[in-house]
Amino acid sequence: MNVPKLRFGEFEGEWLPSVIGDLGRIITGKTPSTSDESLWDGDVLFITPTDIKDEIKYQTQAQRTVHNSVKNILPVGSILYTCIASIGKMCMTVKPSITNQQINTIIPNSNFNGEFVYYSLQQKSDFIKSTQANTTLPIINKTEFSKFQIAHPRHLSEQQKIADFLSAVDDKITALTAQKTALTQYKQGMMQRIFSQTLRFKDDNGADYPEWEEMRLGDLLYYEQPTKYLVSSTDYQDDYPTPVLTAGKTFILGYTDEQDGIFTNLPVIIFDDFTTANKFVNFPFKAKSSAMKMLKNDPKKSDLRFIYETMQLLDFATGDEHKRYWISEYQEQFIFVPCLEEQTKIAQFLTELDDKINAVDTQIQSAQQWKQGLLQQMFV
């Protein structure tokens, strides 16, 4: 039957088959003339795909604005959906707005709840994107967009209840995201104070520690090449036990079942020799790139976590030259280092902040996964 798996108990009956074009009027955006300065810098948001951020439902700002004399200003409550290149980015308008031509907008009909339409599109988005998976430049024009099938309850009250429930979930995700942002900003502020030495820790008796000394990174850290830890096969599977790491943004490339050559001399800083990207790692792993060095220290003389946090504040530019920076330049960087006892206290303080940030991030991911499950079960 044409009914969702998960439904509020007071509703029954099959949902009605429909298409996106039945839900409201669809408008493809258009960029105002950039040569006419009188059209720009007004009170109307000019929204492009780069303005639309994941998990931000209501669009409150844009990089540019236009004057309210432009044509086709979208009403508050319009649903925006990117349909060129980065297909599937979505938001709702809460201010007068227009878009560029990469965005199709739905202005819902009066017999449809706008937020229900928004969540219906979210639930359908993976399928819509899959229709363009094998194209060089994914494009879904207004006609094609209007023909995608979407079922809906026959009663507006059920649409409203679904929308209210999912909005509450989104509000929780938004609150957690704001909490993570606040903690991250707090950590950044504390790091600036600590490493500029405007904030100093004291020993257990309340006495000052000795002054910090300037030391060369190459004298604090030694390195090991990843040769014997490189993964042999890229046949990764999520149920395999050992992560395969890169020092870059991706970090965990996948999981391997290879049992030999696992790096266990922990903790360690992994360092990309060409980009200088680095990560602090405290779990066993295998490596993917031969350009990744494992940086270690003498724990009797320094705290590795302190050194890692200090490295995050180094202003080091790699430029366009392709070379191994640890050997040639990066190890020659100087940092200020306190005594080991103060290093340890600083490292513990920053680690505790990271633990709080990671705990909130885990809550965000759990809430997002729960929401995805709800979208699959609450819609047909």
CSV table of C-alpha atoms in Angstrom, one decimal:
chain,number,residue,atom,x,y,z
A,1,MET,CA,0.0,0.0,0.0
A,2,ASN,CA,1.0,3.6,-0.6
A,3,VAL,CA,1.6,4.3,3.1
A,4,PRO,CA,4.8,5.1,5.1
A,5,LYS,CA,6.3,2.6,7.4
A,6,LEU,CA,6.3,5.0,10.3
A,7,ARG,CA,3.2,7.1,10.9
A,8,PHE,CA,1.3,9.0,13.6
A,9,GLY,CA,-1.4,6.8,15.0
A,10,GLU,CA,-4.4,9.2,14.3
A,11,PHE,CA,-3.9,9.1,10.5
A,12,GLU,CA,-4.8,6.3,8.1
A,13,GLY,CA,-5.5,5.8,4.4
A,14,GLU,CA,-3.1,5.7,1.5
A,15,TRP,CA,-1.0,8.7,0.5
A,16,LEU,CA,-1.7,10.3,-2.9
A,17,PRO,CA,0.7,9.8,-5.8
A,18,SER,CA,2.0,13.1,-7.2
A,19,VAL,CA,5.0,14.8,-8.8
A,20,ILE,CA,7.0,17.8,-7.7
A,21,GLY,CA,5.2,20.0,-10.2
A,22,ASP,CA,1.9,19.4,-8.4
A,23,LEU,CA,3.3,20.7,-5.1
A,24,GLY,CA,3.7,24.3,-6.3
A,25,ARG,CA,5.0,26.7,-8.9
A,26,ILE,CA,8.6,26.0,-10.0
A,27,ILE,CA,10.9,28.9,-10.9
A,28,THR,CA,14.4,28.7,-12.3
A,29,GLY,CA,16.5,31.6,-11.1
A,30,LYS,CA,18.3,34.2,-13.1
A,31,THR,CA,21.3,36.4,-12.3
A,32,PRO,CA,20.5,40.1,-12.6
A,33,SER,CA,22.7,42.1,-14.9
A,34,THR,CA,26.1,42.6,-13.3
A,35,SER,CA,26.7,45.7,-15.4
A,36,ASP,CA,23.7,47.5,-13.9
A,37,GLU,CA,24.9,48.7,-10.5
A,38,SER,CA,21.4,50.0,-9.6
A,39,LEU,CA,20.2,46.4,-9.2
A,40,TRP,CA,22.8,45.5,-6.5
A,41,ASP,CA,23.4,46.1,-2.8
A,42,GLY,CA,19.8,46.2,-1.7
A,43,ASP,CA,17.7,44.3,0.8
A,44,VAL,CA,17.0,41.2,-1.2
A,45,LEU,CA,19.2,38.1,-0.8
A,46,PHE,CA,20.9,36.8,-4.0
A,47,ILE,CA,21.3,33.1,-3.3
A,48,THR,CA,23.7,30.9,-5.2
A,49,PRO,CA,24.7,27.3,-4.4
A,50,THR,CA,27.8,28.4,-2.5
A,51,ASP,CA,25.5,30.2,-0.1
A,52,ILE,CA,23.5,27.1,0.8
A,53,LYS,CA,25.2,25.1,3.6
A,54,ASP,CA,24.4,21.5,4.6
A,55,GLU,CA,22.1,21.1,7.5
A,56,ILE,CA,21.1,24.8,7.5
A,57,LYS,CA,17.4,24.8,6.8
A,58,TYR,CA,16.6,28.5,6.8
A,59,GLN,CA,18.7,30.8,4.5
A,60,THR,CA,19.3,34.0,6.4
A,61,GLN,CA,22.3,35.5,4.5
A,62,ALA,CA,24.1,35.5,1.1
A,63,GLN,CA,27.3,36.8,-0.2
A,64,ARG,CA,25.5,39.4,-2.3
A,65,THR,CA,22.2,41.3,-2.2
A,66,VAL,CA,20.1,43.0,-4.8
A,67,HIS,CA,17.6,45.8,-4.9
A,68,ASN,CA,13.9,45.2,-4.4
A,69,SER,CA,13.2,46.4,-7.9
A,70,VAL,CA,14.5,43.2,-9.5
A,71,LYS,CA,11.9,40.8,-11.0
A,72,ASN,CA,10.7,37.4,-9.6
A,73,ILE,CA,11.5,38.0,-5.9
A,74,LEU,CA,10.7,34.8,-4.1
A,75,PRO,CA,8.3,34.9,-1.1
A,76,VAL,CA,9.3,33.8,2.4
A,77,GLY,CA,8.8,30.0,2.6
A,78,SER,CA,10.0,29.1,-0.8
A,79,ILE,CA,12.1,25.9,-1.2
A,80,LEU,CA,15.4,26.1,-3.0
A,81,TYR,CA,17.0,23.1,-4.7
A,82,THR,CA,20.3,23.2,-6.6
A,83,CYS,CA,19.9,21.5,-10.0
A,84,ILE,CA,23.3,22.1,-11.7
A,85,ALA,CA,26.6,20.6,-10.7
A,86,SER,CA,26.1,20.3,-6.9
A,87,ILE,CA,22.7,18.8,-7.2
A,88,GLY,CA,20.6,18.5,-4.0
A,89,LYS,CA,21.7,21.4,-1.8
A,90,MET,CA,18.5,22.7,-0.2
A,91,CYS,CA,17.2,25.5,2.0
A,92,MET,CA,14.0,27.6,2.7
A,93,THR,CA,13.8,31.3,2.4
A,94,VAL,CA,13.0,33.4,5.4
A,95,LYS,CA,13.7,36.7,3.7
A,96,PRO,CA,12.9,38.1,0.3
A,97,SER,CA,15.3,36.4,-2.1
A,98,ILE,CA,16.2,35.6,-5.7
A,99,THR,CA,18.5,32.9,-7.0
A,100,ASN,CA,20.9,32.3,-9.9
A,101,GLN,CA,20.1,29.9,-12.7
A,102,GLN,CA,21.6,26.9,-10.9
A,103,ILE,CA,18.7,26.7,-8.5
A,104,ASN,CA,15.1,25.6,-9.0
A,105,THR,CA,12.6,27.0,-6.5
A,106,ILE,CA,9.3,25.6,-5.4
A,107,ILE,CA,6.7,28.0,-4.2
A,108,PRO,CA,4.2,25.6,-2.5
A,109,ASN,CA,0.5,25.7,-3.3
A,110,SER,CA,-1.9,26.6,-0.5
A,111,ASN,CA,-2.9,23.0,0.0
A,112,PHE,CA,0.7,21.9,0.8
A,113,ASN,CA,2.7,22.6,4.0
A,114,GLY,CA,6.0,24.2,2.9
A,115,GLU,CA,8.1,22.4,5.4
A,116,PHE,CA,6.5,19.1,4.5
A,117,VAL,CA,7.5,19.8,0.8
A,118,TYR,CA,11.1,20.6,2.0
A,119,TYR,CA,11.4,17.3,3.9
A,120,SER,CA,9.8,15.4,1.0
A,121,LEU,CA,12.5,16.7,-1.3
A,122,GLN,CA,15.2,15.8,1.3
A,123,GLN,CA,13.9,12.2,1.3
A,124,LYS,CA,13.8,12.1,-2.5
A,125,SER,CA,17.2,13.9,-3.0
A,126,ASP,CA,19.5,10.9,-3.2
A,127,PHE,CA,17.3,9.4,-5.9
A,128,ILE,CA,17.2,12.7,-7.8
A,129,LYS,CA,21.0,12.9,-7.7
A,130,SER,CA,21.4,9.3,-8.8
A,131,THR,CA,19.7,10.1,-12.1
A,132,GLN,CA,22.7,12.3,-13.0
A,133,ALA,CA,25.4,10.1,-11.5
A,134,ASN,CA,27.1,9.2,-14.8
A,135,THR,CA,27.0,12.6,-16.4
A,136,THR,CA,30.0,14.9,-16.7
A,137,LEU,CA,28.1,18.0,-15.7
A,138,PRO,CA,24.9,17.0,-13.8
A,139,ILE,CA,22.0,19.2,-14.8
A,140,ILE,CA,18.2,18.8,-14.1
A,141,ASN,CA,16.2,21.4,-15.9
A,142,LYS,CA,12.9,22.7,-14.6
A,143,THR,CA,10.8,20.3,-16.8
A,144,GLU,CA,12.7,17.2,-15.6
A,145,PHE,CA,12.6,18.4,-12.0
A,146,SER,CA,8.9,18.9,-12.0
A,147,LYS,CA,8.3,15.2,-13.1
A,148,PHE,CA,10.0,13.4,-10.1
A,149,GLN,CA,7.4,11.5,-8.2
A,150,ILE,CA,6.5,12.4,-4.7
A,151,ALA,CA,3.6,11.0,-2.6
A,152,HIS,CA,1.8,13.0,0.1
A,153,PRO,CA,-0.9,12.7,2.7
A,154,ARG,CA,-4.3,13.8,1.6
A,155,HIS,CA,-4.8,15.9,4.8
A,156,LEU,CA,-2.8,19.0,5.5
A,157,SER,CA,-2.9,18.2,9.2
A,158,GLU,CA,-0.7,15.1,8.7
A,159,GLN,CA,1.7,17.1,6.5
A,160,GLN,CA,1.9,19.6,9.4
A,161,LYS,CA,2.5,17.0,12.0
A,162,ILE,CA,5.3,15.4,10.0
A,163,ALA,CA,6.9,18.8,9.3
A,164,ASP,CA,6.7,19.8,13.0
A,165,PHE,CA,8.3,16.6,14.2
A,166,LEU,CA,11.2,16.8,11.7
A,167,SER,CA,11.6,20.5,12.4
A,168,ALA,CA,12.1,19.6,16.1
A,169,VAL,CA,14.9,17.1,15.1
A,170,ASP,CA,16.5,19.8,13.0
A,171,ASP,CA,16.3,22.3,15.9
A,172,LYS,CA,18.2,19.7,18.0
A,173,ILE,CA,20.9,19.3,15.3
A,174,THR,CA,21.2,23.1,15.0
A,175,ALA,CA,21.6,23.5,18.8
A,176,LEU,CA,24.3,20.8,18.9
A,177,THR,CA,26.1,22.4,16.0
A,178,ALA,CA,26.0,25.8,17.7
A,179,GLN,CA,27.4,24.1,20.9
A,180,LYS,CA,30.2,22.5,18.9
A,181,THR,CA,31.0,25.9,17.2
A,182,ALA,CA,31.2,27.6,20.6
A,183,LEU,CA,33.5,25.0,22.1
A,184,THR,CA,35.7,25.1,19.0
A,185,GLN,CA,36.0,28.9,19.2
A,186,TYR,CA,36.7,28.7,22.9
A,187,LYS,CA,39.5,26.3,22.3
A,188,GLN,CA,41.0,28.5,19.6
A,189,GLY,CA,40.8,31.5,21.9
A,190,MET,CA,42.5,29.6,24.7
A,191,MET,CA,45.2,28.3,22.4
A,192,GLN,CA,46.0,31.9,21.4
A,193,ARG,CA,46.3,32.9,25.0
A,194,ILE,CA,48.3,29.9,26.0
A,195,PHE,CA,50.8,29.8,23.2
A,196,SER,CA,51.3,33.6,23.3
A,197,GLN,CA,52.1,33.0,27.0
A,198,THR,CA,49.5,35.5,28.2
A,199,LEU,CA,48.0,32.6,30.1
A,200,ARG,CA,50.4,30.5,32.1
A,201,PHE,CA,49.8,27.4,34.2
A,202,LYS,CA,51.3,26.9,37.6
A,203,ASP,CA,52.7,23.9,39.4
A,204,ASP,CA,50.8,22.0,42.1
A,205,ASN,CA,52.1,24.3,44.7
A,206,GLY,CA,50.9,27.4,42.9
A,207,ALA,CA,54.4,28.4,41.9
A,208,ASP,CA,55.3,29.7,38.4
A,209,TYR,CA,57.0,27.4,36.0
A,210,PRO,CA,60.3,28.4,34.3
A,211,GLU,CA,60.2,30.6,31.2
A,212,TRP,CA,59.6,29.0,27.8
A,213,GLU,CA,62.6,28.2,25.6
A,214,GLU,CA,62.8,28.4,21.8
A,215,MET,CA,63.5,25.0,20.2
A,216,ARG,CA,63.8,23.6,16.7
A,217,LEU,CA,61.1,21.1,15.7
A,218,GLY,CA,63.7,18.8,14.3
A,219,ASP,CA,65.4,18.6,17.7
A,220,LEU,CA,62.1,17.8,19.4
A,221,LEU,CA,60.8,15.2,16.9
A,222,TYR,CA,62.3,12.3,15.0
A,223,TYR,CA,60.6,10.6,12.1
A,224,GLU,CA,59.9,7.1,10.7
A,225,GLN,CA,59.2,6.4,7.1
A,226,PRO,CA,55.8,4.6,6.4
A,227,THR,CA,57.3,1.9,4.1
A,228,LYS,CA,56.6,-1.1,6.2
A,229,TYR,CA,53.2,0.2,7.2
A,230,LEU,CA,51.8,0.7,3.7
A,231,VAL,CA,48.5,-1.0,2.9
A,232,SER,CA,48.8,-3.5,0.0
A,233,SER,CA,45.2,-3.6,-1.1
A,234,THR,CA,42.5,-0.8,-1.3
A,235,ASP,CA,39.7,-3.4,-0.9
A,236,TYR,CA,38.4,-1.5,2.1
A,237,GLN,CA,35.3,-2.6,4.0
A,238,ASP,CA,33.6,-0.9,7.0
A,239,ASP,CA,33.6,-4.2,9.0
A,240,TYR,CA,37.4,-4.6,8.7
A,241,PRO,CA,39.3,-3.8,11.9
A,242,THR,CA,42.2,-1.5,10.9
A,243,PRO,CA,41.8,2.0,9.6
A,244,VAL,CA,44.0,3.2,6.7
A,245,LEU,CA,45.0,6.8,7.2
A,246,THR,CA,46.1,9.9,5.3
A,247,ALA,CA,47.3,13.1,6.9
A,248,GLY,CA,45.0,15.1,4.7
A,249,LYS,CA,41.4,16.2,5.2
A,250,THR,CA,39.9,12.7,4.5
A,251,PHE,CA,42.0,11.2,7.3
A,252,ILE,CA,40.4,7.7,7.4
A,253,LEU,CA,40.4,6.4,3.8
A,254,GLY,CA,38.8,3.0,4.8
A,255,TYR,CA,39.4,-0.1,6.8
A,256,THR,CA,41.6,-3.1,5.9
A,257,ASP,CA,41.8,-6.7,7.2
A,258,GLU,CA,45.6,-6.8,6.6
A,259,GLN,CA,47.3,-8.0,9.8
A,260,ASP,CA,51.0,-7.3,9.1
A,261,GLY,CA,52.6,-3.9,9.2
A,262,ILE,CA,50.2,-2.1,11.6
A,263,PHE,CA,51.7,1.0,13.3
A,264,THR,CA,51.3,0.7,17.1
A,265,ASN,CA,54.0,3.0,18.5
A,266,LEU,CA,51.4,5.4,19.8
A,267,PRO,CA,50.6,8.3,20.1
A,268,VAL,CA,52.1,9.7,16.9
A,269,ILE,CA,51.8,12.7,14.6
A,270,ILE,CA,51.3,11.7,11.0
A,271,PHE,CA,52.7,14.3,8.6
A,272,ASP,CA,52.3,14.7,4.8
A,273,ASP,CA,55.7,15.5,3.5
A,274,PHE,CA,54.4,17.5,0.5
A,275,THR,CA,51.4,19.4,1.9
A,276,THR,CA,52.5,19.6,5.6
A,277,ALA,CA,49.0,18.4,6.6
A,278,ASN,CA,49.2,16.6,9.9
A,279,LYS,CA,47.0,14.6,12.4
A,280,PHE,CA,47.5,13.4,16.0
A,281,VAL,CA,46.7,9.7,16.2
A,282,ASN,CA,46.4,7.5,19.2
A,283,PHE,CA,45.0,4.3,17.7
A,284,PRO,CA,46.7,1.5,15.5
A,285,PHE,CA,46.6,2.1,11.8
A,286,LYS,CA,48.1,1.4,8.4
A,287,ALA,CA,49.3,4.1,5.9
A,288,LYS,CA,48.3,4.7,2.3
A,289,SER,CA,50.9,7.2,1.1
A,290,SER,CA,54.7,6.9,1.0
A,291,ALA,CA,54.8,10.6,1.5
A,292,MET,CA,53.5,10.3,5.1
A,293,LYS,CA,56.0,10.5,7.9
A,294,MET,CA,55.4,9.3,11.5
A,295,LEU,CA,56.7,11.9,13.9
A,296,LYS,CA,57.7,10.8,17.4
A,297,ASN,CA,59.3,12.4,20.4
A,298,ASP,CA,61.2,11.5,23.6
A,299,PRO,CA,58.4,11.4,26.2
A,300,LYS,CA,60.9,12.1,28.9
A,301,LYS,CA,61.7,15.5,27.4
A,302,SER,CA,58.5,16.7,25.7
A,303,ASP,CA,54.8,16.0,25.4
A,304,LEU,CA,53.8,15.0,21.9
A,305,ARG,CA,50.3,16.4,22.2
A,306,PHE,CA,51.7,19.8,23.2
A,307,ILE,CA,54.0,19.8,20.2
A,308,TYR,CA,51.1,18.9,17.9
A,309,GLU,CA,48.9,21.7,19.2
A,310,THR,CA,51.8,24.1,18.7
A,311,MET,CA,52.2,23.0,15.1
A,312,GLN,CA,48.6,24.0,14.4
A,313,LEU,CA,49.5,27.6,15.0
A,314,LEU,CA,52.6,27.7,12.8
A,315,ASP,CA,52.3,30.0,9.8
A,316,PHE,CA,54.0,27.9,7.2
A,317,ALA,CA,53.4,28.5,3.5
A,318,THR,CA,54.2,25.6,1.1
A,319,GLY,CA,53.9,27.6,-2.1
A,320,ASP,CA,53.8,25.9,-5.5
A,321,GLU,CA,57.1,23.9,-5.2
A,322,HIS,CA,56.7,20.2,-5.0
A,323,LYS,CA,59.2,18.9,-2.5
A,324,ARG,CA,59.5,17.2,0.9
A,325,TYR,CA,59.1,19.9,3.4
A,326,TRP,CA,59.9,18.1,6.6
A,327,ILE,CA,63.4,17.4,5.4
A,328,SER,CA,64.0,20.7,3.7
A,329,GLU,CA,62.2,23.3,5.7
A,330,TYR,CA,59.5,22.3,8.2
A,331,GLN,CA,61.8,20.7,10.7
A,332,GLU,CA,63.7,23.9,10.8
A,333,GLN,CA,60.7,25.8,12.3
A,334,PHE,CA,61.2,27.0,15.9
A,335,ILE,CA,58.6,26.9,18.6
A,336,PHE,CA,58.5,28.1,22.2
A,337,VAL,CA,58.4,25.2,24.7
A,338,PRO,CA,57.8,25.3,28.4
A,339,CYS,CA,59.1,22.7,30.8
A,340,LEU,CA,57.7,19.2,30.5
A,341,GLU,CA,55.3,19.6,33.5
A,342,GLU,CA,53.7,22.7,32.0
A,343,GLN,CA,53.6,21.0,28.6
A,344,THR,CA,51.7,18.1,30.1
A,345,LYS,CA,49.2,20.4,31.8
A,346,ILE,CA,48.5,22.3,28.6
A,347,ALA,CA,48.1,19.1,26.6
A,348,GLN,CA,45.7,17.7,29.2
A,349,PHE,CA,43.6,20.9,29.2
A,350,LEU,CA,43.4,21.0,25.4
A,351,THR,CA,42.7,17.2,25.2
A,352,GLU,CA,39.8,17.7,27.6
A,353,LEU,CA,38.4,20.4,25.3
A,354,ASP,CA,38.8,18.1,22.3
A,355,ASP,CA,37.0,15.3,24.1
A,356,LYS,CA,34.0,17.7,24.7
A,357,ILE,CA,34.0,18.8,21.1
A,358,ASN,CA,34.2,15.2,19.9
A,359,ALA,CA,31.4,14.1,22.2
A,360,VAL,CA,29.1,16.8,20.8
A,361,ASP,CA,30.2,15.9,17.3
A,362,THR,CA,29.2,12.3,18.0
A,363,GLN,CA,25.7,13.5,19.2
A,364,ILE,CA,25.4,15.5,15.9
A,365,GLN,CA,26.2,12.5,13.8
A,366,SER,CA,23.8,10.3,15.7
A,367,ALA,CA,21.0,12.9,15.3
A,368,GLN,CA,21.7,13.2,11.6
A,369,GLN,CA,21.7,9.4,11.2
A,370,TRP,CA,18.4,9.2,13.2
A,371,LYS,CA,16.9,11.9,10.9
A,372,GLN,CA,17.9,10.0,7.8
A,373,GLY,CA,16.2,6.9,9.2
A,374,LEU,CA,13.1,9.0,9.9
A,375,LEU,CA,13.1,10.4,6.4
A,376,GLN,CA,13.2,6.9,4.9
A,377,GLN,CA,10.3,5.6,7.1
A,378,MET,CA,8.0,8.6,7.4
A,379,PHE,CA,7.7,9.1,3.6
A,380,VAL,CA,6.5,6.9,0.8
